[in-house]
């Protein structure tokens, strides 16, 4: 099994995906253990002094003015975990919780939190054992970090609350720790606070969304190219010299992908002989511009994610010169903004994709294809309601594109009076990404059927490879009406798994 070694300098997006989605094991580097011990020494020295230090010998948030005596500090740290584990609603996905815990461990290992090495090792042990704390949908405002979600994770380290075992069964966390030989931690000064104060949930969901969107943007380039073929459109608009004079990198990449798919096509360009059609509709002609803008948005989001993956987010933080300073680095605005940006871009990609599908089904705009791509229109409805489903998904994506990050709400007796709502932005982006995969799948279903209905004209080699692969995956071709839901589900799985992109790349080589 792949092993991820956590040091002091942060982790990569690939590390997050490996731990969250593939169950990679975690080890702490010697450097990280040394940094943990050094920072802990600073905290212990401050804890022994009579002067109050926020997070070490005081209360939290609006209660930060109270000095806590030494005999109450362990109780203080335990209490903050218990009281902050106040989430409600349905459970969030296992991969999100694993990313959340792993990224908190990443910050703990930076040597800026003051957490003891044994606490960090317990976090790694819980992840390696496949124990997943029960975390709920609601409870984070994305400022002071993802407080409630992280608190539920910390509660598991204490042997309290509920968690899911490697068998998928939810049980008391104490029982699961005991079965795996993991001793519950007993928190000391600052440790409870350090386990809760981070942007880890929203960051983990950002990293996984980018992983999914990388596949989906390539898939959308492929289905746009297939639709261009099915509509007998022109691929001249994909010429690199046209995109060079408007030098957006994402646009050029999308155009190059479409051009690669269409190489050798016998269907493109026939509208030159169709006098009323001088040029293709925007949804076809401007496909690289729209998908390309989304790709460039992803590039910016990756930059933000990389910076956050290298960051140590806590409050207060332990500095190398021995100071323990309060700060605002836990504010989720940088991550929240790009989560919202991605939801907007995904909604627009879904919208243009649906417009191409609708064009394929409309006999007045499909340039010779049968109404709704039906076998016997009137007797058969063809893909009429598949487009309804796609339209419903697009409509929801437009609602999900409303930014969460513009909706601050004050908390903690007005001490925390401006929050990022980054967790909420991440949760709605996950839904948007799921919807986008389904929308692309419907276009794939329609476009492949449209190509197969163009008798006497041969599709591009890459298109033929897609059609062969998707038919082998259980998505049926043209014919009389049948139960459509299984076909659409199979198309969705084909897109989501990366099989669509793989089928094309067997012919074209790697797509951009």
Coordinates of C-alpha atoms in Angstrom, one line a residue:
X1 CA 0.0 0.0 0.0
X2 CA 1.2 3.5 -0.8
X3 CA 2.6 5.4 2.2
X4 CA 2.5 9.2 2.7
X5 CA 5.2 10.7 4.9
X6 CA 4.2 13.9 6.7
X7 CA 6.9 16.4 7.4
X8 CA 7.0 20.0 8.4
X9 CA 6.6 21.6 5.0
X10 CA 3.1 20.6 4.2
X11 CA 1.7 18.0 1.8
X12 CA 0.7 17.8 -1.8
X13 CA -2.8 17.5 -3.4
X14 CA -1.8 14.0 -4.5
X15 CA -1.1 13.1 -0.9
X16 CA -4.6 14.3 0.1
X17 CA -6.3 12.2 -2.6
X18 CA -4.2 9.2 -1.8
X19 CA -5.1 9.2 1.9
X20 CA -8.8 10.3 1.5
X21 CA -9.8 8.2 -1.5
X22 CA -7.3 5.3 -1.7
X23 CA -6.6 4.6 2.0
X24 CA -2.8 5.4 1.8
X25 CA -1.0 4.8 5.1
X26 CA 0.6 7.7 6.9
X27 CA 4.0 8.0 8.6
X28 CA 5.5 11.0 10.5
X29 CA 9.0 12.0 9.5
X30 CA 11.8 12.3 12.0
X31 CA 11.9 16.0 11.2
X32 CA 8.2 16.4 12.1
X33 CA 8.6 14.6 15.4
X34 CA 11.5 16.8 16.3
X35 CA 9.5 20.0 15.4
X36 CA 6.5 18.8 17.4
X37 CA 8.7 18.2 20.5
X38 CA 10.4 21.6 20.1
X39 CA 7.2 23.5 19.8
X40 CA 5.7 21.6 22.7
X41 CA 8.7 22.7 24.9
X42 CA 7.8 26.3 24.2
X43 CA 4.2 25.8 25.2
X44 CA 5.2 24.0 28.4
X45 CA 7.5 26.8 29.3
X46 CA 4.7 29.4 28.8
X47 CA 2.2 27.3 30.7
X48 CA 4.5 27.3 33.7
X49 CA 4.5 31.1 33.8
X50 CA 1.9 33.2 35.6
X51 CA 1.2 35.4 32.6
X52 CA -1.9 34.5 30.7
X53 CA -1.4 33.3 27.1
X54 CA -4.3 32.8 24.7
X55 CA -5.1 29.2 24.1
X56 CA -2.6 28.0 26.7
X57 CA -3.9 29.4 29.9
X58 CA -7.1 31.3 28.9
X59 CA -10.6 30.6 27.7
X60 CA -11.5 30.8 24.0
X61 CA -13.4 33.2 21.7
X62 CA -15.5 35.7 23.6
X63 CA -14.3 34.0 26.8
X64 CA -10.6 34.6 26.1
X65 CA -10.3 37.1 29.0
X66 CA -10.5 34.5 31.7
X67 CA -7.3 33.2 33.1
X68 CA -7.4 29.4 33.7
X69 CA -5.5 27.9 36.6
X70 CA -3.2 25.0 36.0
X71 CA -5.4 22.4 37.6
X72 CA -8.3 23.2 35.3
X73 CA -6.4 23.3 32.0
X74 CA -6.7 19.6 31.0
X75 CA -10.4 19.9 31.7
X76 CA -10.5 23.1 29.6
X77 CA -9.0 21.4 26.6
X78 CA -11.3 18.4 26.9
X79 CA -14.3 20.6 27.3
X80 CA -13.6 22.6 24.2
X81 CA -13.6 19.4 22.1
X82 CA -16.8 18.2 23.7
X83 CA -18.7 21.5 23.5
X84 CA -17.6 22.3 19.9
X85 CA -18.6 18.8 18.7
X86 CA -22.1 20.3 18.0
X87 CA -22.7 19.3 14.4
X88 CA -26.1 18.4 13.1
X89 CA -27.6 16.9 10.0
X90 CA -26.6 13.9 7.8
X91 CA -23.1 12.5 7.9
X92 CA -20.5 13.8 5.5
X93 CA -18.7 11.4 3.2
X94 CA -15.9 9.2 4.5
X95 CA -13.4 10.7 2.1
X96 CA -14.1 14.2 3.3
X97 CA -13.5 13.1 7.0
X98 CA -10.3 11.4 6.1
X99 CA -9.1 14.5 4.2
X100 CA -10.1 16.7 7.1
X101 CA -8.2 14.6 9.7
X102 CA -5.1 14.3 7.4
X103 CA -4.9 18.0 6.7
X104 CA -5.2 18.8 10.4
X105 CA -2.3 16.3 11.0
X106 CA -0.4 18.2 8.3
X107 CA -0.6 21.4 10.3
X108 CA 0.1 19.8 13.6
X109 CA 3.3 18.4 12.1
X110 CA 4.4 21.8 11.0
X111 CA 5.8 22.5 14.5
X112 CA 3.7 25.6 14.9
X113 CA 0.8 24.3 17.0
X114 CA 2.5 23.1 20.2
X115 CA 0.8 19.6 20.1
X116 CA 2.8 16.7 21.5
X117 CA 4.3 14.1 19.2
X118 CA 2.1 11.4 20.7
X119 CA -1.1 13.2 19.8
X120 CA 0.1 13.5 16.2
X121 CA 0.9 9.8 16.1
X122 CA -2.5 8.9 17.5
X123 CA -4.1 10.9 14.6
X124 CA -2.0 8.9 12.1
X125 CA -2.9 5.6 13.9
X126 CA -6.6 6.4 13.7
X127 CA -6.4 7.1 10.0
X128 CA -4.2 4.0 9.3
X129 CA -6.7 1.8 11.2
X130 CA -9.5 2.9 8.9
X131 CA -11.5 4.5 11.7
X132 CA -13.6 7.4 10.5
X133 CA -15.2 9.8 13.0
X134 CA -18.9 10.7 12.4
X135 CA -19.0 14.3 11.2
X136 CA -22.2 16.1 10.4
X137 CA -23.2 18.4 7.5
X138 CA -23.8 21.5 9.6
X139 CA -21.6 23.2 12.2
X140 CA -18.8 25.1 10.3
X141 CA -18.9 28.8 9.5
X142 CA -15.4 28.6 7.9
X143 CA -13.8 30.9 10.4
X144 CA -11.8 29.8 13.4
X145 CA -11.6 27.0 11.0
X146 CA -14.1 24.1 10.4
X147 CA -14.8 24.0 14.2
X148 CA -17.6 21.5 14.6
X149 CA -16.3 19.0 12.0
X150 CA -12.8 19.1 13.4
X151 CA -14.2 18.8 16.9
X152 CA -16.0 15.5 16.0
X153 CA -12.7 14.2 14.7
X154 CA -10.9 15.3 17.9
X155 CA -13.6 13.6 20.0
X156 CA -12.7 10.3 18.5
X157 CA -9.1 10.8 19.6
X158 CA -10.4 11.1 23.1
X159 CA -12.2 7.8 22.7
X160 CA -15.6 9.5 22.9
X161 CA -18.5 9.9 20.4
X162 CA -19.2 7.7 17.4
X163 CA -17.0 6.6 14.5
X164 CA -17.2 4.2 11.6
X165 CA -15.0 1.2 11.6
X166 CA -13.1 -0.2 8.6
X167 CA -16.1 -2.5 8.1
X168 CA -18.4 0.5 7.6
X169 CA -20.3 0.0 10.9
X170 CA -20.8 3.0 13.2
X171 CA -19.9 2.2 16.8
X172 CA -18.6 4.0 19.9
X173 CA -15.2 5.4 19.2
X174 CA -13.7 4.0 22.4
X175 CA -14.5 0.5 21.4
X176 CA -12.9 1.0 17.9
X177 CA -9.7 2.5 19.4
X178 CA -9.5 -0.4 21.9
X179 CA -9.9 -3.0 19.1
X180 CA -7.0 -1.5 17.2
X181 CA -4.7 -1.0 20.2
X182 CA -4.9 2.8 20.2
X183 CA -4.9 4.5 23.5
X184 CA -7.2 7.6 23.8
X185 CA -5.3 10.8 24.2
X186 CA -5.4 13.0 27.3
X187 CA -5.1 16.6 26.1
X188 CA -2.8 19.1 27.7
X189 CA -2.5 22.9 27.3
X190 CA -3.4 24.2 23.9
X191 CA -3.9 20.8 22.3
X192 CA -7.7 20.8 22.2
X193 CA -7.7 24.2 20.5
X194 CA -5.0 23.2 18.1
X195 CA -7.0 20.2 16.9
X196 CA -10.0 22.4 16.0
X197 CA -8.6 25.6 14.4
X198 CA -8.2 25.0 10.7
X199 CA -9.5 25.3 7.2
X200 CA -9.0 21.5 6.7
X201 CA -12.5 20.5 5.7
X202 CA -13.0 23.1 3.0
X203 CA -9.4 22.6 1.8
X204 CA -9.8 18.8 1.5
X205 CA -13.1 19.2 -0.5
X206 CA -11.3 21.8 -2.7
X207 CA -8.5 19.4 -3.5
X208 CA -10.9 16.5 -4.3
X209 CA -13.1 18.7 -6.4
X210 CA -10.1 19.8 -8.5
X211 CA -9.2 16.1 -8.9
X212 CA -12.7 15.4 -10.2
X213 CA -13.0 18.5 -12.3
X214 CA -9.7 17.7 -14.1
X215 CA -11.4 14.6 -15.5
X216 CA -14.7 16.3 -16.2
X217 CA -13.3 19.2 -18.1
X218 CA -11.5 16.8 -20.4
X219 CA -14.6 14.8 -20.7
X220 CA -16.6 17.9 -21.6
X221 CA -14.1 18.7 -24.4
X222 CA -14.7 15.2 -25.7
X223 CA -18.5 15.3 -25.7
X224 CA -18.4 18.8 -27.2
X225 CA -16.3 17.4 -30.1
X226 CA -18.7 14.4 -30.5
X227 CA -21.7 16.8 -30.7
X228 CA -19.9 18.9 -33.3
X229 CA -19.5 15.8 -35.4
X230 CA -23.1 14.7 -34.9
X231 CA -24.3 18.2 -36.0
X232 CA -22.0 18.2 -39.0
X233 CA -20.3 21.3 -37.6
X234 CA -17.0 22.8 -38.7
X235 CA -13.8 22.2 -36.8
X236 CA -12.1 25.2 -38.4
X237 CA -13.0 27.2 -35.3
X238 CA -10.5 25.0 -33.4
X239 CA -7.5 26.1 -35.4
X240 CA -4.6 27.0 -33.0
X241 CA -3.9 30.3 -34.8
X242 CA -7.4 31.5 -33.8
X243 CA -6.8 30.8 -30.2
X244 CA -3.3 32.2 -30.2
X245 CA -4.6 35.7 -30.8
X246 CA -6.7 35.5 -27.6
X247 CA -4.1 33.8 -25.4
X248 CA -6.0 32.3 -22.6
X249 CA -4.2 29.0 -21.8
X250 CA -7.4 27.1 -20.9
X251 CA -9.1 28.1 -24.1
X252 CA -6.2 26.8 -26.2
X253 CA -6.1 23.6 -24.3
X254 CA -9.8 22.9 -24.8
X255 CA -9.6 23.7 -28.5
X256 CA -6.6 21.4 -28.8
X257 CA -8.5 18.6 -27.1
X258 CA -11.5 19.0 -29.4
X259 CA -9.3 19.1 -32.4
X260 CA -7.4 16.0 -31.4
X261 CA -10.7 14.1 -31.0
X262 CA -11.9 15.2 -34.4
X263 CA -8.8 14.4 -36.3
X264 CA -9.7 12.3 -39.3
X265 CA -13.5 12.9 -39.0
X266 CA -15.7 12.4 -42.0
X267 CA -18.6 14.3 -40.5
X268 CA -17.2 17.8 -39.7
X269 CA -17.3 20.6 -42.3
X270 CA -20.4 19.4 -44.2
X271 CA -22.3 22.6 -43.2
X272 CA -20.2 24.3 -45.9
X273 CA -22.7 22.9 -48.4
X274 CA -25.7 24.0 -46.4
X275 CA -26.3 27.6 -47.6
X276 CA -28.5 28.8 -44.7
X277 CA -25.9 27.8 -42.1
X278 CA -22.9 30.2 -42.3
X279 CA -21.5 29.2 -38.9
X280 CA -22.3 27.0 -35.9
X281 CA -24.3 28.1 -32.9
X282 CA -22.5 29.5 -29.9
X283 CA -22.9 26.4 -27.8
X284 CA -20.8 24.5 -30.4
X285 CA -18.5 27.3 -31.7
X286 CA -17.7 28.8 -28.3
X287 CA -17.2 25.5 -26.5
X288 CA -13.4 26.1 -26.1
X289 CA -13.9 29.6 -24.8
X290 CA -16.4 28.6 -22.0
X291 CA -14.6 25.4 -21.0
X292 CA -11.3 27.2 -21.2
X293 CA -12.4 29.9 -18.8
X294 CA -13.3 27.2 -16.4
X295 CA -9.9 25.6 -16.8
X296 CA -8.2 28.9 -16.0
X297 CA -10.4 29.2 -12.9
X298 CA -9.1 25.8 -11.9
X299 CA -5.6 26.9 -12.4
X300 CA -6.1 29.8 -9.9
X301 CA -7.9 27.4 -7.5
X302 CA -4.9 25.0 -7.6
X303 CA -2.6 27.9 -6.8
X304 CA -4.7 28.7 -3.7
X305 CA -4.9 25.1 -2.7
X306 CA -1.1 24.7 -3.0
X307 CA -0.5 27.7 -0.8
X308 CA -2.9 26.4 1.8
X309 CA -1.4 22.9 1.7
X310 CA 1.9 24.5 2.6
X311 CA 0.4 26.5 5.4
X312 CA 0.2 26.1 9.1
X313 CA -3.3 27.2 10.1
X314 CA -3.9 27.5 13.9
X315 CA -4.6 30.2 16.5
X316 CA -2.4 30.9 18.4
X317 CA 0.7 29.7 16.6
X318 CA 4.1 28.9 18.0
X319 CA 6.8 30.9 16.2
X320 CA 10.5 29.7 16.0
X321 CA 11.6 32.6 18.2
X322 CA 9.5 31.2 21.1
X323 CA 6.6 33.5 20.8
X324 CA 3.0 32.2 20.9
X325 CA 0.9 34.7 19.0
X326 CA -2.8 35.1 18.2
X327 CA -3.6 35.6 14.5
X328 CA -6.4 35.4 11.9
X329 CA -4.9 32.8 9.6
X330 CA -7.8 30.4 10.3
X331 CA -10.1 32.7 8.2
X332 CA -11.3 30.7 5.2
X333 CA -11.8 33.5 2.7
X334 CA -9.0 32.5 0.3
X335 CA -10.4 28.9 0.0
X336 CA -14.0 30.0 0.2
X337 CA -13.7 32.3 -2.8
X338 CA -12.2 29.7 -5.1
X339 CA -14.7 27.1 -4.1
X340 CA -17.4 29.6 -5.2
X341 CA -15.6 30.4 -8.3
X342 CA -15.4 26.8 -9.3
X343 CA -19.2 26.3 -8.7
X344 CA -19.8 29.3 -11.0
X345 CA -17.6 27.9 -13.8
X346 CA -19.0 24.4 -13.4
X347 CA -22.6 25.7 -13.7
X348 CA -21.7 27.5 -16.9
X349 CA -20.0 24.4 -18.3
X350 CA -23.2 22.4 -17.5
X351 CA -25.3 25.1 -19.1
X352 CA -23.5 25.1 -22.4
X353 CA -23.4 21.3 -22.4
X354 CA -27.2 21.1 -22.0
X355 CA -27.7 23.6 -24.9
X356 CA -25.7 21.3 -27.2
X357 CA -27.8 18.3 -26.2
X358 CA -31.0 20.2 -26.8
X359 CA -29.7 21.1 -30.3
X360 CA -29.1 17.5 -31.1
X361 CA -32.7 16.6 -30.2
X362 CA -34.4 19.4 -32.1
X363 CA -35.2 18.4 -35.7
X364 CA -35.2 22.1 -36.7
X365 CA -31.7 22.6 -35.5
X366 CA -30.0 19.2 -35.8
X367 CA -29.4 19.3 -39.5
X368 CA -31.1 16.1 -40.5
X369 CA -31.2 14.0 -37.3
X370 CA -34.6 12.5 -36.3
X371 CA -36.7 14.3 -33.7
X372 CA -35.3 13.5 -30.2
X373 CA -33.0 11.0 -31.9
X374 CA -36.0 8.6 -31.7
X375 CA -36.3 5.4 -33.7
X376 CA -39.9 6.1 -34.8
X377 CA -40.7 9.7 -33.7
X378 CA -44.2 9.9 -32.4
X379 CA -44.4 6.2 -31.4
X380 CA -41.0 6.7 -29.7
X381 CA -40.0 9.7 -27.5
X382 CA -36.3 9.0 -27.9
X383 CA -34.2 11.1 -25.6
X384 CA -36.8 13.8 -24.9
X385 CA -36.9 13.2 -21.1
X386 CA -33.2 12.6 -20.8
X387 CA -32.8 16.3 -21.8
X388 CA -35.4 17.2 -19.1
X389 CA -33.3 15.4 -16.5
X390 CA -30.2 17.3 -17.8
X391 CA -32.1 20.6 -17.7
X392 CA -33.1 20.0 -14.1
X393 CA -29.5 19.3 -13.1
X394 CA -28.4 22.5 -14.9
X395 CA -31.1 24.5 -13.0
X396 CA -29.8 23.2 -9.7
X397 CA -26.3 24.0 -10.6
X398 CA -27.3 27.6 -11.3
X399 CA -28.7 27.8 -7.8
X400 CA -25.6 26.2 -6.4
X401 CA -23.5 28.9 -8.1
X402 CA -24.8 31.6 -5.7
X403 CA -21.7 32.3 -3.6
X404 CA -21.6 31.2 0.0
X405 CA -18.6 33.4 0.7
X406 CA -20.7 36.6 0.3
X407 CA -23.0 35.4 3.2
X408 CA -21.1 36.1 6.4
X409 CA -23.0 35.7 9.6
X410 CA -21.7 36.8 13.1
X411 CA -21.1 34.4 15.9
X412 CA -19.5 34.0 19.4
X413 CA -21.1 37.1 21.0
X414 CA -19.8 39.3 18.1
X415 CA -16.1 38.3 18.7
X416 CA -16.2 36.3 15.5
X417 CA -18.2 38.9 13.5
X418 CA -17.1 38.1 10.0
X419 CA -16.9 34.5 8.7
X420 CA -16.1 32.9 5.4
X421 CA -18.8 30.2 5.0
X422 CA -16.1 28.2 3.2
X423 CA -17.4 24.8 4.4
X424 CA -20.8 25.6 2.9
X425 CA -19.1 26.7 -0.3
X426 CA -17.3 23.3 -0.4
X427 CA -20.5 21.3 0.3
X428 CA -22.4 22.9 -2.5
X429 CA -19.4 22.5 -4.9
X430 CA -19.4 18.7 -4.2
X431 CA -23.1 18.6 -5.3
X432 CA -22.3 20.7 -8.4
X433 CA -19.4 18.4 -9.4
X434 CA -21.7 15.4 -9.1
X435 CA -24.3 17.2 -11.3
X436 CA -21.8 18.1 -13.9
X437 CA -20.7 14.5 -14.4
X438 CA -24.4 13.6 -15.0
X439 CA -24.9 16.5 -17.4
X440 CA -21.8 15.5 -19.4
X441 CA -23.0 11.9 -19.4
X442 CA -26.3 12.9 -21.1
X443 CA -24.5 14.8 -23.8
X444 CA -22.3 11.7 -24.3
X445 CA -25.4 9.5 -24.6
X446 CA -27.0 11.9 -27.1
X447 CA -23.9 12.7 -29.2
X448 CA -22.9 9.0 -29.7
X449 CA -26.4 8.2 -30.8
X450 CA -26.4 11.1 -33.2
X451 CA -23.1 10.1 -34.7
X452 CA -24.4 6.5 -35.2
X453 CA -27.5 7.9 -37.0
X454 CA -25.3 9.6 -39.6
X455 CA -25.3 6.8 -42.1
X456 CA -22.7 6.9 -44.9
X457 CA -20.3 9.2 -43.0
X458 CA -17.5 7.9 -40.8
X459 CA -16.7 9.5 -37.5
X460 CA -13.1 10.2 -36.3
X461 CA -11.0 7.3 -35.0
X462 CA -11.2 8.8 -31.5
X463 CA -15.0 9.1 -31.7
X464 CA -15.3 5.5 -32.9
X465 CA -13.1 4.4 -29.9
X466 CA -15.5 6.2 -27.5
X467 CA -18.5 4.6 -29.1
X468 CA -17.0 1.2 -28.9
X469 CA -16.0 1.7 -25.2
X470 CA -19.3 3.2 -24.1
X471 CA -21.3 0.4 -25.8
X472 CA -19.1 -2.2 -24.1
X473 CA -19.8 -0.4 -20.8
X474 CA -23.5 -1.1 -21.1
X475 CA -24.8 2.1 -22.7
X476 CA -26.9 1.0 -25.7
X477 CA -27.1 2.7 -29.1
X478 CA -30.0 3.8 -31.3
X479 CA -33.2 1.8 -31.3
X480 CA -36.8 1.8 -30.1
X481 CA -37.6 3.3 -26.7
X482 CA -36.4 1.4 -23.7
X483 CA -36.0 2.0 -20.0
X484 CA -33.5 4.9 -20.1
X485 CA -32.4 5.3 -16.5
X486 CA -29.9 2.3 -16.6
X487 CA -28.3 3.6 -19.7
X488 CA -27.9 7.1 -18.2
X489 CA -26.5 5.6 -15.0
X490 CA -24.0 3.6 -17.0
X491 CA -23.0 6.7 -19.0
X492 CA -22.5 8.6 -15.8
X493 CA -20.3 5.9 -14.4
X494 CA -18.3 5.8 -17.7
X495 CA -17.7 9.6 -17.5
X496 CA -17.0 9.7 -13.7
X497 CA -14.5 6.9 -13.7
X498 CA -12.3 8.5 -16.4
X499 CA -13.1 5.7 -18.9
X500 CA -14.3 8.3 -21.5
X501 CA -11.0 10.2 -21.4
X502 CA -9.1 7.0 -21.4
X503 CA -10.9 5.7 -24.5
X504 CA -10.0 8.9 -26.4
X505 CA -6.4 8.9 -25.2
X506 CA -5.8 5.4 -26.6
X507 CA -6.1 7.1 -30.0
X508 CA -5.0 10.7 -29.4
X509 CA -2.4 10.4 -26.7
X510 CA -2.8 12.4 -23.5
X511 CA -5.3 15.3 -23.5
X512 CA -4.4 18.7 -22.1

